[in-house]
Amino acid sequence: MTITIRRNKDFTDLLNINLQLRYESRRRIDDKVHVSDIIPTTCIRKQYFSRKHPEMDPISSDSMHNFIRGEASEFVITNLVNIGLAQPDIESDGIVAHPDLMVNDEVIVELKDTLSGKRLDITDEKFRSYLRQLLYYLVITDIEKGILSIRYNCKEFRWIRSDSEGDYYFKPHDGKEPGIESWSVSLPKGDISREILKNEMVRRKNLFLNALHQNDVSMLPKLSERYRGNKCTLCKYYNLCMDNSNEEADEAKEMANEIDLFDIGGVLDFKPL
Ligand code: SF4
C-alpha cells in the first residue's frame, strides 16, 4: 500500500472560478450610491470608472483574496458573537449603508480585518478611513454610539527599508500578537460634526450621480494627494483619469482642496488604548 499525494489543480481552479464569480457578482454596475463609493479616502473617480468601464479593471488574485478574507472574517465574527442584526439594509438621502452590526438600534459596530503589521491609530490614513465609514453610518442611522473593531491577522512587524529587490521588515520579540483591538466612538446628536458629515455625504453623492448620468468624470475630484500613496500609479484607469480631456472641473478642484474635517482642531478627541 502506498499513500499517494498529488497537487490537485482542478480543485484549486474550481474554487478560484466560483469565488471569482461570487466576487464579480458583487461589482456595482447600477447607479445606487453606497457609503463606500463616496468616502473621501476611496477614489470617487475610480468608483465612476469601474461602473463605466469594468472591463478595464479585471479582478486580480490579490483583490479577490482580500475580498475572501474580509467576507470570511466578518461572517464568522457576526455569527459567533451573536449580538445584533448583521448587515442591515439601510438607505437614507439616497445613500445605501450596510453596517456590519446594529445592536438594539443603539450601537453600530464596524468590523475590519487587516494584514497591517502596524497597530493602527488616528495617525494612520487607514484608521481614519475606517473611522469615517463608521461616522457615516452613525449619521445615516441617527445613532450616537459606534464601535470600530479591527482584527489584525499577523504578529506586529515593522518596516525597515525598501530597495529594488523588495521591502524589508522585522518582527520584534515584544511585538503584539495577532488579535483584535476595539474603539468606542461617540457622535452626539447635537454635534455640528454630524451636520458637516451629512452635507459632505450628500454633496459627494449628488456629484457622483450627476457625473454618472452626464457621463462626465471631470465633475469628480481626483484622489487627494494625501491618500494616494501608490494607488494612482497602480490604478488601471490612470491614463484615462489623467488625460487632459478629463481634467477636474472647478467644483471638483474646490472639493479636492477642502480641509478635512478631521484636521480641524477640536473635532476629534482621541486617546490611545
Ligand atoms: S488614477 Fe488616481 S485619481 Fe485617477 S481614478 Fe485612479 S486612483 Fe483615482
Tab-separated table of C-alpha atoms and ligand atoms in Angstrom:
chain	number	residue	atom	x	y	z
A	1	MET	CA	0.000	0.000	0.000
A	2	THR	CA	1.250	3.466	-0.856
A	3	ILE	CA	-0.213	6.760	0.161
A	4	THR	CA	-0.230	8.989	-2.895
A	5	ILE	CA	-0.301	12.758	-2.754
A	6	ARG	CA	-0.622	14.874	-5.874
A	7	ARG	CA	-1.231	18.512	-6.480
A	8	ASN	CA	-4.931	18.999	-7.360
A	9	LYS	CA	-5.032	21.894	-9.789
A	10	ASP	CA	-8.608	21.138	-10.884
A	11	PHE	CA	-9.966	21.681	-7.383
A	12	THR	CA	-7.996	24.898	-6.923
A	13	ASP	CA	-9.296	26.129	-10.285
A	14	LEU	CA	-12.862	25.225	-9.329
A	15	LEU	CA	-12.593	27.174	-6.076
A	16	ASN	CA	-10.989	30.136	-7.799
A	17	ILE	CA	-13.614	30.271	-10.540
A	18	ASN	CA	-16.530	30.057	-8.120
A	19	LEU	CA	-15.053	32.622	-5.756
A	20	GLN	CA	-14.289	34.914	-8.663
A	21	LEU	CA	-17.895	34.638	-9.876
A	22	ARG	CA	-19.099	35.483	-6.395
A	23	TYR	CA	-16.803	38.495	-6.207
A	24	GLU	CA	-17.799	39.555	-9.716
A	25	SER	CA	-21.489	39.410	-8.772
A	26	ARG	CA	-20.818	41.976	-6.032
A	27	ARG	CA	-19.477	44.506	-8.512
A	28	ARG	CA	-21.654	47.539	-8.752
A	29	ILE	CA	-22.910	48.395	-12.183
A	30	ASP	CA	-26.063	50.307	-11.307
A	31	ASP	CA	-26.272	53.886	-10.090
A	32	LYS	CA	-27.165	53.148	-6.471
A	33	VAL	CA	-24.703	55.047	-4.305
A	34	HIS	CA	-23.157	53.171	-1.390
A	35	VAL	CA	-21.231	54.657	1.523
A	36	SER	CA	-18.049	53.065	0.215
A	37	ASP	CA	-18.460	54.956	-3.112
A	38	ILE	CA	-18.261	58.355	-1.505
A	39	ILE	CA	-15.827	58.117	1.418
A	40	PRO	CA	-13.073	60.679	0.703
A	41	THR	CA	-10.334	58.049	1.164
A	42	THR	CA	-11.865	55.919	-1.606
A	43	CYS	CA	-11.298	57.374	-5.060
A	44	ILE	CA	-14.693	58.587	-6.286
A	45	ARG	CA	-13.332	58.722	-9.848
A	46	LYS	CA	-12.300	55.090	-9.643
A	47	GLN	CA	-15.838	54.225	-8.499
A	48	TYR	CA	-17.101	56.103	-11.578
A	49	PHE	CA	-14.706	54.362	-13.972
A	50	SER	CA	-15.414	50.913	-12.537
A	51	ARG	CA	-19.137	51.464	-13.283
A	52	LYS	CA	-18.468	52.764	-16.787
A	53	HIS	CA	-15.503	50.600	-17.835
A	54	PRO	CA	-15.448	47.443	-15.665
A	55	GLU	CA	-13.599	45.564	-18.410
A	56	MET	CA	-10.520	47.761	-17.869
A	57	ASP	CA	-10.082	46.585	-14.291
A	58	PRO	CA	-10.312	42.787	-14.233
A	59	ILE	CA	-10.311	41.184	-10.798
A	60	SER	CA	-6.798	40.469	-9.565
A	61	SER	CA	-5.903	37.489	-7.412
A	62	ASP	CA	-4.881	39.916	-4.678
A	63	SER	CA	-8.195	41.763	-4.591
A	64	MET	CA	-10.142	38.509	-4.717
A	65	HIS	CA	-8.259	37.100	-1.728
A	66	ASN	CA	-8.680	40.335	0.209
A	67	PHE	CA	-12.396	40.053	-0.500
A	68	ILE	CA	-12.494	36.445	0.766
A	69	ARG	CA	-10.528	37.312	3.904
A	70	GLY	CA	-12.819	40.241	4.698
A	71	GLU	CA	-16.025	38.310	3.983
A	72	ALA	CA	-14.887	35.248	5.947
A	73	SER	CA	-13.817	37.258	8.974
A	74	GLU	CA	-16.990	39.316	9.029
A	75	PHE	CA	-19.211	36.235	8.558
A	76	VAL	CA	-17.531	34.280	11.338
A	77	ILE	CA	-17.422	37.153	13.814
A	78	THR	CA	-21.003	38.334	13.265
A	79	ASN	CA	-22.252	34.749	13.673
A	80	LEU	CA	-20.065	33.891	16.643
A	81	VAL	CA	-20.656	36.986	18.712
A	82	ASN	CA	-24.385	36.913	18.006
A	83	ILE	CA	-25.010	40.354	19.480
A	84	GLY	CA	-27.057	42.189	16.913
A	85	LEU	CA	-28.528	42.474	13.472
A	86	ALA	CA	-25.890	41.691	10.846
A	87	GLN	CA	-25.620	43.831	7.714
A	88	PRO	CA	-28.988	45.620	7.931
A	89	ASP	CA	-30.048	47.191	4.645
A	90	ILE	CA	-30.394	50.932	5.307
A	91	GLU	CA	-30.960	53.792	2.886
A	92	SER	CA	-31.076	57.476	3.690
A	93	ASP	CA	-30.847	60.537	1.430
A	94	GLY	CA	-30.305	58.150	-1.495
A	95	ILE	CA	-27.222	56.573	0.105
A	96	VAL	CA	-27.122	52.839	0.815
A	97	ALA	CA	-25.442	51.619	4.006
A	98	HIS	CA	-24.700	48.118	5.291
A	99	PRO	CA	-23.063	48.450	8.697
A	100	ASP	CA	-21.675	45.144	9.940
A	101	LEU	CA	-23.776	45.024	13.106
A	102	MET	CA	-26.549	47.082	14.600
A	103	VAL	CA	-27.204	46.365	18.278
A	104	ASN	CA	-30.704	47.223	19.607
A	105	ASP	CA	-30.866	50.314	17.355
A	106	GLU	CA	-28.367	51.879	19.773
A	107	VAL	CA	-24.884	50.914	18.636
A	108	ILE	CA	-23.318	50.464	15.207
A	109	VAL	CA	-20.378	48.063	15.025
A	110	GLU	CA	-17.954	48.143	12.118
A	111	LEU	CA	-15.625	45.138	11.847
A	112	LYS	CA	-12.370	45.440	9.974
A	113	ASP	CA	-9.839	42.798	9.064
A	114	THR	CA	-6.327	43.807	8.101
A	115	LEU	CA	-2.911	42.427	7.186
A	116	SER	CA	-1.297	45.576	8.578
A	117	GLY	CA	1.820	44.835	10.605
A	118	LYS	CA	1.415	48.127	12.438
A	119	ARG	CA	-1.286	48.567	15.057
A	120	LEU	CA	-3.342	51.429	13.667
A	121	ASP	CA	-4.395	54.655	15.344
A	122	ILE	CA	-5.665	58.085	14.400
A	123	THR	CA	-2.338	58.976	12.749
A	124	ASP	CA	-2.901	56.320	10.050
A	125	GLU	CA	-4.939	57.052	6.943
A	126	LYS	CA	-6.386	53.530	7.075
A	127	PHE	CA	-7.688	54.072	10.596
A	128	ARG	CA	-9.138	57.454	9.608
A	129	SER	CA	-10.846	55.828	6.658
A	130	TYR	CA	-12.408	53.153	8.922
A	131	LEU	CA	-13.490	55.889	11.324
A	132	ARG	CA	-15.037	57.973	8.541
A	133	GLN	CA	-17.075	54.989	7.363
A	134	LEU	CA	-18.363	54.329	10.886
A	135	LEU	CA	-19.243	58.018	11.340
A	136	TYR	CA	-21.162	57.999	8.041
A	137	TYR	CA	-23.172	55.046	9.378
A	138	LEU	CA	-23.860	56.887	12.643
A	139	VAL	CA	-25.143	59.880	10.677
A	140	ILE	CA	-27.307	57.771	8.356
A	141	THR	CA	-28.867	55.791	11.222
A	142	ASP	CA	-29.095	58.758	13.614
A	143	ILE	CA	-27.325	56.652	16.241
A	144	GLU	CA	-24.800	58.172	18.662
A	145	LYS	CA	-22.597	55.243	19.649
A	146	GLY	CA	-20.295	53.211	17.458
A	147	ILE	CA	-17.609	50.589	17.845
A	148	LEU	CA	-14.739	50.133	15.456
A	149	SER	CA	-13.234	46.684	15.902
A	150	ILE	CA	-10.058	45.866	13.993
A	151	ARG	CA	-8.765	42.312	13.671
A	152	TYR	CA	-5.026	42.033	12.972
A	153	ASN	CA	-4.124	38.842	11.147
A	154	CYS	CA	-0.425	38.823	11.883
A	155	LYS	CA	2.023	39.496	14.626
A	156	GLU	CA	3.217	43.083	14.727
A	157	PHE	CA	6.049	43.810	12.303
A	158	ARG	CA	7.909	46.940	11.306
A	159	TRP	CA	9.139	48.217	8.001
A	160	ILE	CA	12.913	48.800	7.833
A	161	ARG	CA	13.611	49.831	4.260
A	162	SER	CA	12.859	49.140	0.599
A	163	ASP	CA	15.182	48.613	-2.336
A	164	SER	CA	14.975	47.261	-5.871
A	165	GLU	CA	14.660	43.705	-4.502
A	166	GLY	CA	11.660	44.473	-2.331
A	167	ASP	CA	10.644	45.567	1.172
A	168	TYR	CA	12.415	44.582	4.426
A	169	TYR	CA	10.569	44.137	7.714
A	170	PHE	CA	11.331	42.731	11.133
A	171	LYS	CA	9.184	41.153	13.845
A	172	PRO	CA	10.244	42.404	17.287
A	173	HIS	CA	10.143	39.754	20.062
A	174	ASP	CA	7.910	42.027	22.086
A	175	GLY	CA	5.605	42.804	19.147
A	176	LYS	CA	1.887	42.389	19.624
A	177	GLU	CA	0.346	39.022	18.746
A	178	PRO	CA	-2.429	38.700	16.122
A	179	GLY	CA	-5.641	39.863	17.733
A	180	ILE	CA	-8.448	42.371	17.960
A	181	GLU	CA	-8.426	45.993	19.075
A	182	SER	CA	-11.736	47.828	19.510
A	183	TRP	CA	-12.508	51.527	19.801
A	184	SER	CA	-15.613	53.272	21.114
A	185	VAL	CA	-16.750	56.208	19.034
A	186	SER	CA	-19.294	58.755	20.167
A	187	LEU	CA	-21.017	61.240	17.861
A	188	PRO	CA	-23.619	63.165	19.917
A	189	LYS	CA	-26.849	64.095	18.164
A	190	GLY	CA	-26.424	67.838	18.549
A	191	ASP	CA	-22.789	67.890	17.440
A	192	ILE	CA	-22.060	70.196	14.493
A	193	SER	CA	-19.791	67.481	13.023
A	194	ARG	CA	-22.897	65.388	12.376
A	195	GLU	CA	-24.318	68.115	10.139
A	196	ILE	CA	-20.984	68.659	8.379
A	197	LEU	CA	-20.594	64.924	7.697
A	198	LYS	CA	-24.139	64.730	6.370
A	199	ASN	CA	-23.538	67.650	3.992
A	200	GLU	CA	-20.278	66.057	2.868
A	201	MET	CA	-22.011	62.737	2.120
A	202	VAL	CA	-24.969	64.238	0.281
A	203	ARG	CA	-22.768	66.576	-1.725
A	204	ARG	CA	-20.459	63.756	-2.798
A	205	LYS	CA	-23.425	61.521	-3.613
A	206	ASN	CA	-25.074	64.212	-5.797
A	207	LEU	CA	-21.837	64.927	-7.608
A	208	PHE	CA	-21.251	61.218	-8.212
A	209	LEU	CA	-24.761	60.700	-9.599
A	210	ASN	CA	-24.544	63.779	-11.824
A	211	ALA	CA	-21.240	62.571	-13.232
A	212	LEU	CA	-22.683	59.097	-13.913
A	213	HIS	CA	-25.805	60.466	-15.566
A	214	GLN	CA	-23.909	63.002	-17.664
A	215	ASN	CA	-21.041	60.647	-18.493
A	216	ASP	CA	-18.640	63.304	-17.309
A	217	VAL	CA	-15.816	62.270	-14.982
A	218	SER	CA	-14.349	65.784	-14.960
A	219	MET	CA	-17.027	66.703	-12.402
A	220	LEU	CA	-15.320	64.434	-9.876
A	221	PRO	CA	-12.149	65.192	-7.886
A	222	LYS	CA	-9.088	63.010	-8.266
A	223	LEU	CA	-7.959	61.165	-5.180
A	224	SER	CA	-6.491	63.677	-2.774
A	225	GLU	CA	-2.652	63.676	-2.697
A	226	ARG	CA	-2.590	62.655	0.960
A	227	TYR	CA	-4.493	59.435	0.249
A	228	ARG	CA	-2.676	58.471	-2.945
A	229	GLY	CA	0.414	56.530	-1.830
A	230	ASN	CA	0.922	54.304	-4.868
A	231	LYS	CA	-2.824	53.974	-5.517
A	232	CYS	CA	-2.761	56.182	-8.620
A	233	THR	CA	0.329	54.621	-10.184
A	234	LEU	CA	-1.209	51.149	-9.765
A	235	CYS	CA	-4.660	52.255	-10.918
A	236	LYS	CA	-5.895	50.646	-14.153
A	237	TYR	CA	-7.649	53.897	-15.039
A	238	TYR	CA	-4.572	56.068	-14.643
A	239	ASN	CA	-4.224	57.075	-18.330
A	240	LEU	CA	-7.924	57.736	-18.719
A	241	CYS	CA	-8.090	59.713	-15.492
A	242	MET	CA	-5.007	61.828	-16.171
A	243	ASP	CA	-5.961	62.537	-19.776
A	244	ASN	CA	-6.317	66.291	-20.421
A	245	SER	CA	-9.902	65.819	-21.576
A	246	ASN	CA	-10.761	64.567	-18.098
A	247	GLU	CA	-9.152	67.370	-16.082
A	248	GLU	CA	-11.035	68.327	-12.938
A	249	ALA	CA	-13.782	70.930	-13.322
A	250	ASP	CA	-13.754	73.870	-10.888
A	251	GLU	CA	-16.129	72.325	-8.347
A	252	ALA	CA	-14.096	69.122	-8.333
A	253	LYS	CA	-10.861	71.090	-7.760
A	254	GLU	CA	-12.519	73.001	-4.964
A	255	MET	CA	-13.646	69.774	-3.310
A	256	ALA	CA	-10.189	68.220	-3.645
A	257	ASN	CA	-8.626	71.198	-1.852
A	258	GLU	CA	-11.072	71.373	1.034
A	259	ILE	CA	-9.727	70.961	4.570
A	260	ASP	CA	-10.597	67.580	6.015
A	261	LEU	CA	-12.992	67.782	8.962
A	262	PHE	CA	-10.616	65.546	10.938
A	263	ASP	CA	-7.852	68.157	10.556
A	264	ILE	CA	-9.834	70.928	12.207
A	265	GLY	CA	-8.675	71.471	15.777
A	266	GLY	CA	-11.028	70.163	18.454
A	267	VAL	CA	-13.130	67.953	16.145
A	268	LEU	CA	-11.520	64.696	17.272
A	269	ASP	CA	-10.664	63.721	20.824
A	270	PHE	CA	-8.535	60.579	20.515
A	271	LYS	CA	-6.954	58.689	23.398
A	272	PRO	CA	-4.666	55.727	22.635
A	273	LEU	CA	-5.549	52.367	24.174
B	1	SF4	S1	-5.575	57.462	-11.204
B	1	SF4	FE1	-5.825	58.020	-9.055
B	1	SF4	S2	-7.314	59.694	-9.102
B	1	SF4	FE2	-7.474	58.646	-11.054
B	1	SF4	S3	-9.062	57.099	-10.852
B	1	SF4	FE3	-7.133	56.103	-10.374
B	1	SF4	S4	-6.920	56.289	-8.162
B	1	SF4	FE4	-8.437	57.772	-8.795
